[in-house]
Amino acid sequence: SAQAPPVTLSSLCKPRQLYISFSDVGWENWIIAPQGYMANYCLGECPFPLTAELNSTNHAILQTMVHSLDPEGTPQPCCVPVRLSPISILYYDNSDNVVLRHYEDMVVDECGC
Amino acid sequence: LSLQESLQESLLLKSLGLSTKPSPKTHAPVPSVLWRIFQRRKTLPALSKDLGDACRVEEFNVPGNIIRVFADQGHFIHHGQPPRLLCLQKRLYFNLSVLEEGERLTMAQLEIKFSHNSYPSPSPSQGQGLELRLYRSSRLPLRGTPAPERGQKLLVERSFVQLHKSLVFDLSGVAKDWRTHSRNLGLILEIAWSGGDGASALGSGGCTSISSFLDTSLLVVTLSQQQCGASRRRRR
């Protein structure tokens, strides 16, 4: 562990901001609202020992231990979304009907290992 | 878009349950009921959003994650003067073919809108008033037939003394039947003047109050098995 760089707070597993703009992907002609939304994503390290803030599973705790003993053989646990929330999109369909559609799991609220 | 980008776009659209990128020809106004539901959901705090159920429409208390409002594509059956005592006769048609195969219809609600509450109100004591009848078409009318075949199935018959800005009817059963068993041949809407003779129908009150008829629309709620079935499995 002496060689590993010190883990800083900002490098720990947590949500990072990611704004999706529908006009950037050329969808502004058929999406009425929203024009975009904050989807976020997870990024960061899951170092040993895992602290409670890192929303880790028991398996992740085990894996960090093994990683600390055998860094080449076993990777760190992944940093993934553990709580997501839905969004609603209003759009026109091909028959010019107005459609309101709810999509689950579209916004990353919390990350974990 | 490059070939790769268009492939990525089609995959993304598919994950959103859309087979192709919509290309609307007109931009109709957003029905107020949809805008209200959209705004309410948008302003929910994040935590209750997670607890809320994107696969249920709380406003109507039915399962569903897609709400569409279909504009009526029908036509008035009479140009000019409808038959005696009949103020309005209209064929209604809502094209439900846009619903994807994997969508389960859970609710359909017909709304008949008038531009305002019309007055003077007929006198119920004399048994005068407006009657509304809604038929389900089970046969296409022969070209030129002035009136719907009486064999149509009567769905709703009610009288109302005072016109309301909008009338709402639950047509979930009919819409489900259109999707599963029989062809969607539309509906026939009749509004008639009851009580009193033809002259009074055309006099003050009577049919003139129907002039404020605006339009009809069908609000349909469906549940996408792809989006609501899969995520449920994953969570479990």
CSV table of C-alpha atoms in Angstrom, one decimal:
chain,number,residue,atom,x,y,z
A,1,SER,CA,0.0,0.0,0.0
A,2,ALA,CA,3.0,2.2,0.4
A,3,GLN,CA,3.1,2.6,-3.4
A,4,ALA,CA,-0.6,3.2,-3.9
A,5,PRO,CA,-1.4,7.0,-4.2
A,6,PRO,CA,-3.4,8.3,-1.3
A,7,VAL,CA,-7.2,8.0,-1.9
A,8,THR,CA,-8.7,11.5,-1.8
A,9,LEU,CA,-12.3,12.3,-1.0
A,10,SER,CA,-13.0,13.4,-4.6
A,11,SER,CA,-11.7,10.1,-6.0
A,12,LEU,CA,-14.0,8.0,-4.0
A,13,CYS,CA,-17.0,6.3,-5.6
A,14,LYS,CA,-19.8,8.8,-5.9
A,15,PRO,CA,-22.3,10.4,-8.4
A,16,ARG,CA,-20.7,12.8,-11.0
A,17,GLN,CA,-22.7,15.4,-12.8
A,18,LEU,CA,-23.8,14.5,-16.4
A,19,TYR,CA,-26.4,16.7,-18.1
A,20,ILE,CA,-28.1,15.2,-21.1
A,21,SER,CA,-29.3,17.8,-23.6
A,22,PHE,CA,-31.9,16.4,-26.1
A,23,SER,CA,-31.1,19.2,-28.5
A,24,ASP,CA,-27.5,18.2,-28.5
A,25,VAL,CA,-28.5,14.8,-29.8
A,26,GLY,CA,-30.9,16.3,-32.4
A,27,TRP,CA,-34.1,15.3,-30.6
A,28,GLU,CA,-35.6,18.8,-30.1
A,29,ASN,CA,-38.1,18.4,-32.9
A,30,TRP,CA,-40.0,15.6,-31.3
A,31,ILE,CA,-39.3,16.0,-27.6
A,32,ILE,CA,-41.6,18.7,-26.1
A,33,ALA,CA,-40.2,18.6,-22.5
A,34,PRO,CA,-37.8,18.5,-20.7
A,35,GLN,CA,-35.2,20.0,-23.0
A,36,GLY,CA,-32.6,17.9,-21.1
A,37,TYR,CA,-32.1,16.5,-17.7
A,38,MET,CA,-29.3,15.8,-15.1
A,39,ALA,CA,-28.7,12.0,-15.5
A,40,ASN,CA,-25.3,11.8,-13.6
A,41,TYR,CA,-23.1,8.7,-13.5
A,42,CYS,CA,-21.0,6.9,-11.0
A,43,LEU,CA,-17.2,7.1,-10.9
A,44,GLY,CA,-14.6,6.6,-8.2
A,45,GLU,CA,-12.6,4.2,-6.2
A,46,CYS,CA,-13.8,1.5,-3.7
A,47,PRO,CA,-10.7,1.3,-1.6
A,48,PHE,CA,-10.0,-1.0,1.4
A,49,PRO,CA,-11.5,-0.6,4.0
A,50,LEU,CA,-14.8,0.4,2.6
A,51,THR,CA,-16.6,2.9,4.7
A,52,ALA,CA,-20.3,2.9,5.4
A,53,GLU,CA,-20.7,6.0,3.2
A,54,LEU,CA,-19.8,3.9,0.2
A,55,ASN,CA,-23.0,1.9,0.2
A,56,SER,CA,-21.2,-1.3,-0.3
A,57,THR,CA,-22.4,-4.8,-0.4
A,58,ASN,CA,-20.8,-7.5,1.8
A,59,HIS,CA,-19.3,-9.0,-1.3
A,60,ALA,CA,-17.6,-5.6,-2.1
A,61,ILE,CA,-16.1,-5.5,1.3
A,62,LEU,CA,-14.7,-9.0,0.7
A,63,GLN,CA,-13.4,-8.1,-2.7
A,64,THR,CA,-11.6,-5.0,-1.4
A,65,MET,CA,-9.8,-7.1,1.2
A,66,VAL,CA,-8.7,-9.6,-1.4
A,67,HIS,CA,-7.7,-6.8,-3.7
A,68,SER,CA,-5.5,-5.3,-1.0
A,69,LEU,CA,-3.8,-8.6,-0.6
A,70,ASP,CA,-3.5,-9.4,-4.3
A,71,PRO,CA,-4.0,-6.2,-6.3
A,72,GLU,CA,-2.8,-7.8,-9.6
A,73,GLY,CA,-5.1,-10.8,-9.3
A,74,THR,CA,-8.4,-9.3,-8.1
A,75,PRO,CA,-9.6,-5.8,-9.1
A,76,GLN,CA,-11.3,-3.3,-6.8
A,77,PRO,CA,-15.1,-3.6,-6.7
A,78,CYS,CA,-17.0,-1.4,-9.2
A,79,CYS,CA,-18.6,1.9,-8.5
A,80,VAL,CA,-22.2,1.6,-9.7
A,81,PRO,CA,-25.6,3.3,-9.3
A,82,VAL,CA,-27.5,2.0,-6.2
A,83,ARG,CA,-30.4,4.4,-6.2
A,84,LEU,CA,-32.0,5.8,-9.3
A,85,SER,CA,-35.1,7.8,-10.0
A,86,PRO,CA,-37.5,8.1,-12.9
A,87,ILE,CA,-38.1,10.9,-15.4
A,88,SER,CA,-41.1,11.8,-17.5
A,89,ILE,CA,-40.8,12.8,-21.1
A,90,LEU,CA,-43.5,14.6,-23.2
A,91,TYR,CA,-43.1,14.0,-26.9
A,92,TYR,CA,-44.9,13.8,-30.3
A,93,ASP,CA,-45.2,10.4,-31.9
A,94,ASN,CA,-45.3,9.7,-35.6
A,95,SER,CA,-49.0,10.4,-35.7
A,96,ASP,CA,-48.6,13.8,-34.1
A,97,ASN,CA,-50.2,12.6,-30.9
A,98,VAL,CA,-48.8,14.0,-27.7
A,99,VAL,CA,-47.4,11.3,-25.5
A,100,LEU,CA,-46.4,11.4,-21.8
A,101,ARG,CA,-44.1,8.6,-21.0
A,102,HIS,CA,-42.5,7.7,-17.6
A,103,TYR,CA,-39.1,6.0,-17.6
A,104,GLU,CA,-37.8,4.3,-14.6
A,105,ASP,CA,-34.1,4.4,-13.4
A,106,MET,CA,-33.0,7.4,-15.6
A,107,VAL,CA,-31.3,9.6,-12.9
A,108,VAL,CA,-28.4,8.4,-10.7
A,109,ASP,CA,-29.1,9.6,-7.2
A,110,GLU,CA,-26.6,7.4,-5.3
A,111,CYS,CA,-23.6,5.3,-6.1
A,112,GLY,CA,-22.1,2.3,-4.2
A,113,CYS,CA,-19.5,-0.4,-4.4
B,1,LEU,CA,-25.3,11.3,-38.3
B,2,SER,CA,-22.6,8.8,-39.1
B,3,LEU,CA,-23.6,5.2,-39.5
B,4,GLN,CA,-22.3,4.4,-36.1
B,5,GLU,CA,-24.1,7.3,-34.5
B,6,SER,CA,-27.4,6.4,-36.2
B,7,LEU,CA,-27.0,2.8,-34.9
B,8,GLN,CA,-26.3,4.2,-31.4
B,9,GLU,CA,-29.3,6.4,-31.7
B,10,SER,CA,-31.6,3.6,-32.8
B,11,LEU,CA,-30.4,1.4,-29.9
B,12,LEU,CA,-31.0,4.3,-27.5
B,13,LEU,CA,-34.5,4.9,-28.9
B,14,LYS,CA,-35.2,1.2,-28.7
B,15,SER,CA,-34.2,1.2,-25.0
B,16,LEU,CA,-36.7,4.0,-24.6
B,17,GLY,CA,-39.3,1.8,-26.1
B,18,LEU,CA,-39.4,3.7,-29.4
B,19,SER,CA,-39.0,1.7,-32.6
B,20,THR,CA,-38.1,4.8,-34.7
B,21,LYS,CA,-37.3,8.4,-34.1
B,22,PRO,CA,-40.6,10.3,-34.3
B,23,SER,CA,-40.9,12.9,-37.0
B,24,PRO,CA,-44.0,14.9,-36.2
B,25,LYS,CA,-45.5,16.9,-39.1
B,26,THR,CA,-47.4,19.3,-36.9
B,27,HIS,CA,-46.9,20.4,-33.3
B,28,ALA,CA,-50.3,20.1,-31.7
B,29,PRO,CA,-50.8,21.9,-28.4
B,30,VAL,CA,-50.1,19.8,-25.3
B,31,PRO,CA,-53.3,18.7,-23.6
B,32,SER,CA,-53.6,20.4,-20.2
B,33,VAL,CA,-54.1,17.0,-18.4
B,34,LEU,CA,-50.7,15.7,-19.7
B,35,TRP,CA,-49.0,19.0,-18.9
B,36,ARG,CA,-50.4,18.9,-15.3
B,37,ILE,CA,-49.2,15.3,-14.8
B,38,PHE,CA,-45.8,16.1,-16.3
B,39,GLN,CA,-45.3,19.2,-14.1
B,40,ARG,CA,-46.5,17.3,-11.0
B,41,ARG,CA,-44.0,14.5,-11.5
B,42,LYS,CA,-41.2,16.9,-12.3
B,43,THR,CA,-41.6,18.8,-9.1
B,44,LEU,CA,-41.7,15.7,-6.9
B,45,PRO,CA,-38.7,15.7,-4.5
B,46,ALA,CA,-36.1,13.1,-5.6
B,47,LEU,CA,-36.7,10.8,-2.7
B,48,SER,CA,-40.5,10.5,-3.2
B,49,LYS,CA,-39.7,10.2,-6.9
B,50,ASP,CA,-37.9,7.0,-6.1
B,51,LEU,CA,-40.7,5.8,-3.9
B,52,GLY,CA,-43.3,6.8,-6.5
B,53,ASP,CA,-44.1,4.3,-9.2
B,54,ALA,CA,-43.2,5.3,-12.8
B,55,CYS,CA,-45.3,2.3,-13.8
B,56,ARG,CA,-48.5,3.5,-12.3
B,57,VAL,CA,-50.6,6.7,-13.1
B,58,GLU,CA,-51.7,7.9,-9.7
B,59,GLU,CA,-53.9,10.5,-11.2
B,60,PHE,CA,-56.2,7.8,-12.7
B,61,ASN,CA,-55.1,5.0,-10.2
B,62,VAL,CA,-54.3,2.6,-13.0
B,63,PRO,CA,-51.1,0.7,-14.0
B,64,GLY,CA,-49.4,2.5,-16.8
B,65,ASN,CA,-46.3,4.4,-17.9
B,66,ILE,CA,-47.5,5.8,-21.2
B,67,ILE,CA,-50.3,8.3,-21.5
B,68,ARG,CA,-51.5,9.4,-25.0
B,69,VAL,CA,-54.2,11.8,-25.9
B,70,PHE,CA,-55.7,10.9,-29.4
B,71,ALA,CA,-57.3,13.7,-31.4
B,72,ASP,CA,-60.6,12.7,-33.1
B,73,GLN,CA,-60.2,11.9,-36.8
B,74,GLY,CA,-63.9,11.5,-37.4
B,75,HIS,CA,-66.3,13.8,-39.2
B,76,PHE,CA,-69.8,15.2,-38.8
B,77,ILE,CA,-72.3,12.8,-40.4
B,78,HIS,CA,-74.6,15.6,-41.5
B,79,HIS,CA,-73.4,18.7,-43.4
B,80,GLY,CA,-76.0,21.3,-42.8
B,81,GLN,CA,-79.2,20.4,-41.1
B,82,PRO,CA,-79.3,17.1,-39.2
B,83,PRO,CA,-82.6,15.3,-38.9
B,84,ARG,CA,-85.3,16.7,-36.7
B,85,LEU,CA,-84.7,16.8,-33.0
B,86,LEU,CA,-81.0,15.8,-33.6
B,87,CYS,CA,-78.7,18.6,-32.8
B,88,LEU,CA,-75.4,16.9,-33.6
B,89,GLN,CA,-74.4,13.6,-35.2
B,90,LYS,CA,-70.7,12.9,-35.5
B,91,ARG,CA,-68.5,9.9,-36.3
B,92,LEU,CA,-65.6,9.7,-33.9
B,93,TYR,CA,-62.4,7.8,-34.8
B,94,PHE,CA,-59.3,7.5,-32.7
B,95,ASN,CA,-56.4,5.7,-34.4
B,96,LEU,CA,-55.0,3.4,-31.8
B,97,SER,CA,-52.7,1.6,-34.2
B,98,VAL,CA,-49.8,3.6,-32.9
B,99,LEU,CA,-49.8,1.6,-29.7
B,100,GLU,CA,-46.9,-0.9,-29.7
B,101,GLU,CA,-47.6,-4.6,-29.5
B,102,GLY,CA,-45.9,-4.9,-26.0
B,103,GLU,CA,-48.2,-2.2,-24.6
B,104,ARG,CA,-51.2,-3.3,-22.4
B,105,LEU,CA,-54.1,-0.9,-22.5
B,106,THR,CA,-55.3,-0.1,-18.9
B,107,MET,CA,-57.6,2.8,-19.4
B,108,ALA,CA,-59.4,4.8,-22.1
B,109,GLN,CA,-61.3,8.0,-21.3
B,110,LEU,CA,-63.4,9.9,-23.9
B,111,GLU,CA,-63.7,13.7,-23.3
B,112,ILE,CA,-66.3,15.8,-25.1
B,113,LYS,CA,-65.5,19.5,-24.8
B,114,PHE,CA,-67.7,22.5,-25.3
B,115,SER,CA,-66.3,26.0,-25.5
B,116,HIS,CA,-68.5,27.2,-22.6
B,117,ASN,CA,-71.5,26.3,-20.5
B,118,SER,CA,-74.4,27.3,-22.7
B,119,TYR,CA,-77.6,29.0,-21.5
B,120,PRO,CA,-80.6,29.5,-21.3
B,121,SER,CA,-81.2,26.2,-19.6
B,122,PRO,CA,-84.3,24.3,-20.9
B,123,SER,CA,-87.0,23.7,-18.3
B,124,PRO,CA,-86.8,20.2,-16.9
B,125,SER,CA,-90.3,20.6,-15.6
B,126,GLN,CA,-91.5,20.4,-19.1
B,127,GLY,CA,-89.2,17.4,-19.7
B,128,GLN,CA,-87.1,19.4,-22.1
B,129,GLY,CA,-83.4,18.9,-22.2
B,130,LEU,CA,-80.5,17.5,-24.1
B,131,GLU,CA,-79.8,13.9,-24.6
B,132,LEU,CA,-76.5,12.4,-25.4
B,133,ARG,CA,-76.1,9.0,-27.1
B,134,LEU,CA,-72.9,7.2,-27.9
B,135,TYR,CA,-72.8,4.2,-30.1
B,136,ARG,CA,-70.0,1.9,-31.0
B,137,SER,CA,-69.8,1.2,-34.7
B,138,SER,CA,-69.6,-2.4,-35.6
B,139,ARG,CA,-70.0,-1.9,-39.3
B,140,LEU,CA,-68.6,0.7,-41.7
B,141,PRO,CA,-71.5,2.8,-43.0
B,142,LEU,CA,-72.2,2.5,-46.7
B,143,ARG,CA,-71.1,5.6,-48.6
B,144,GLY,CA,-73.8,8.1,-48.5
B,145,THR,CA,-75.9,6.6,-45.7
B,146,PRO,CA,-77.2,9.6,-43.8
B,147,ALA,CA,-77.5,8.0,-40.4
B,148,PRO,CA,-75.8,5.3,-38.4
B,149,GLU,CA,-77.2,1.9,-38.7
B,150,ARG,CA,-79.5,1.3,-35.8
B,151,GLY,CA,-77.7,-2.0,-35.2
B,152,GLN,CA,-74.8,-0.1,-33.7
B,153,LYS,CA,-74.3,-0.9,-30.1
B,154,LEU,CA,-75.5,1.8,-27.7
B,155,LEU,CA,-72.8,2.5,-25.1
B,156,VAL,CA,-74.0,5.6,-23.3
B,157,GLU,CA,-77.4,7.3,-23.2
B,158,ARG,CA,-77.9,10.1,-20.7
B,159,SER,CA,-79.8,13.3,-20.6
B,160,PHE,CA,-78.4,16.5,-19.1
B,161,VAL,CA,-80.2,19.6,-18.4
B,162,GLN,CA,-77.3,21.9,-18.1
B,163,LEU,CA,-74.4,21.7,-20.5
B,164,HIS,CA,-71.0,21.3,-18.9
B,165,LYS,CA,-67.8,22.4,-20.3
B,166,SER,CA,-66.6,18.9,-20.8
B,167,LEU,CA,-68.2,15.4,-20.4
B,168,VAL,CA,-66.0,12.4,-19.7
B,169,PHE,CA,-66.9,8.8,-20.4
B,170,ASP,CA,-64.9,5.6,-19.5
B,171,LEU,CA,-64.4,3.6,-22.7
B,172,SER,CA,-61.7,1.3,-21.3
B,173,GLY,CA,-63.8,-1.8,-22.1
B,174,VAL,CA,-64.4,-0.7,-25.7
B,175,ALA,CA,-60.8,0.3,-26.3
B,176,LYS,CA,-59.5,-3.0,-24.9
B,177,ASP,CA,-61.9,-4.8,-27.2
B,178,TRP,CA,-60.7,-2.8,-30.2
B,179,ARG,CA,-57.2,-4.0,-29.4
B,180,THR,CA,-57.9,-7.6,-28.8
B,181,HIS,CA,-61.0,-8.9,-30.5
B,182,SER,CA,-62.5,-6.6,-33.0
B,183,ARG,CA,-61.7,-3.9,-35.5
B,184,ASN,CA,-61.8,-0.3,-34.4
B,185,LEU,CA,-64.6,1.2,-36.5
B,186,GLY,CA,-65.0,4.2,-34.3
B,187,LEU,CA,-68.0,5.6,-32.5
B,188,ILE,CA,-71.1,7.6,-33.3
B,189,LEU,CA,-72.0,10.6,-31.1
B,190,GLU,CA,-75.5,12.0,-31.1
B,191,ILE,CA,-76.8,14.9,-29.1
B,192,ALA,CA,-80.5,15.4,-29.4
B,193,TRP,CA,-83.1,17.7,-28.0
B,194,SER,CA,-85.7,15.7,-26.0
B,195,GLY,CA,-89.1,16.9,-24.9
B,196,GLY,CA,-91.0,19.5,-27.0
B,197,ASP,CA,-91.3,19.5,-30.8
B,198,GLY,CA,-88.9,20.1,-33.5
B,199,ALA,CA,-89.6,23.8,-33.6
B,200,SER,CA,-88.6,24.2,-30.0
B,201,ALA,CA,-85.5,22.1,-30.7
B,202,LEU,CA,-84.4,24.7,-33.2
B,203,GLY,CA,-85.7,27.7,-31.1
B,204,SER,CA,-83.9,29.5,-28.4
B,205,GLY,CA,-82.2,27.0,-26.0
B,206,GLY,CA,-82.7,23.6,-27.7
B,207,CYS,CA,-80.0,22.8,-30.2
B,208,THR,CA,-78.5,26.2,-30.3
B,209,SER,CA,-76.8,25.5,-27.0
B,210,ILE,CA,-74.9,22.8,-28.8
B,211,SER,CA,-73.2,25.3,-31.0
B,212,SER,CA,-70.5,25.5,-28.3
B,213,PHE,CA,-69.4,21.9,-29.2
B,214,LEU,CA,-65.6,22.0,-29.5
B,215,ASP,CA,-64.1,18.6,-30.0
B,216,THR,CA,-63.6,15.1,-28.6
B,217,SER,CA,-60.4,13.4,-27.6
B,218,LEU,CA,-59.5,10.0,-26.2
B,219,LEU,CA,-57.0,9.7,-23.3
B,220,VAL,CA,-55.4,6.2,-23.3
B,221,VAL,CA,-53.1,4.8,-20.6
B,222,THR,CA,-50.9,1.8,-21.5
B,223,LEU,CA,-48.3,-0.2,-19.6
B,224,SER,CA,-45.1,-1.1,-21.5
B,225,GLN,CA,-44.2,-4.7,-20.6
B,226,GLN,CA,-40.7,-4.1,-21.8
B,227,GLN,CA,-40.1,-1.2,-19.5
B,228,CYS,CA,-42.3,-2.0,-16.6
B,229,GLY,CA,-41.9,-5.8,-16.6
B,230,ALA,CA,-38.1,-6.0,-17.0
B,231,SER,CA,-37.2,-3.4,-14.3
B,232,ARG,CA,-39.5,-5.1,-11.9
B,233,ARG,CA,-37.7,-8.4,-12.5
B,234,ARG,CA,-34.3,-6.8,-12.0
B,235,ARG,CA,-35.3,-5.2,-8.7
B,236,ARG,CA,-36.7,-8.4,-7.4
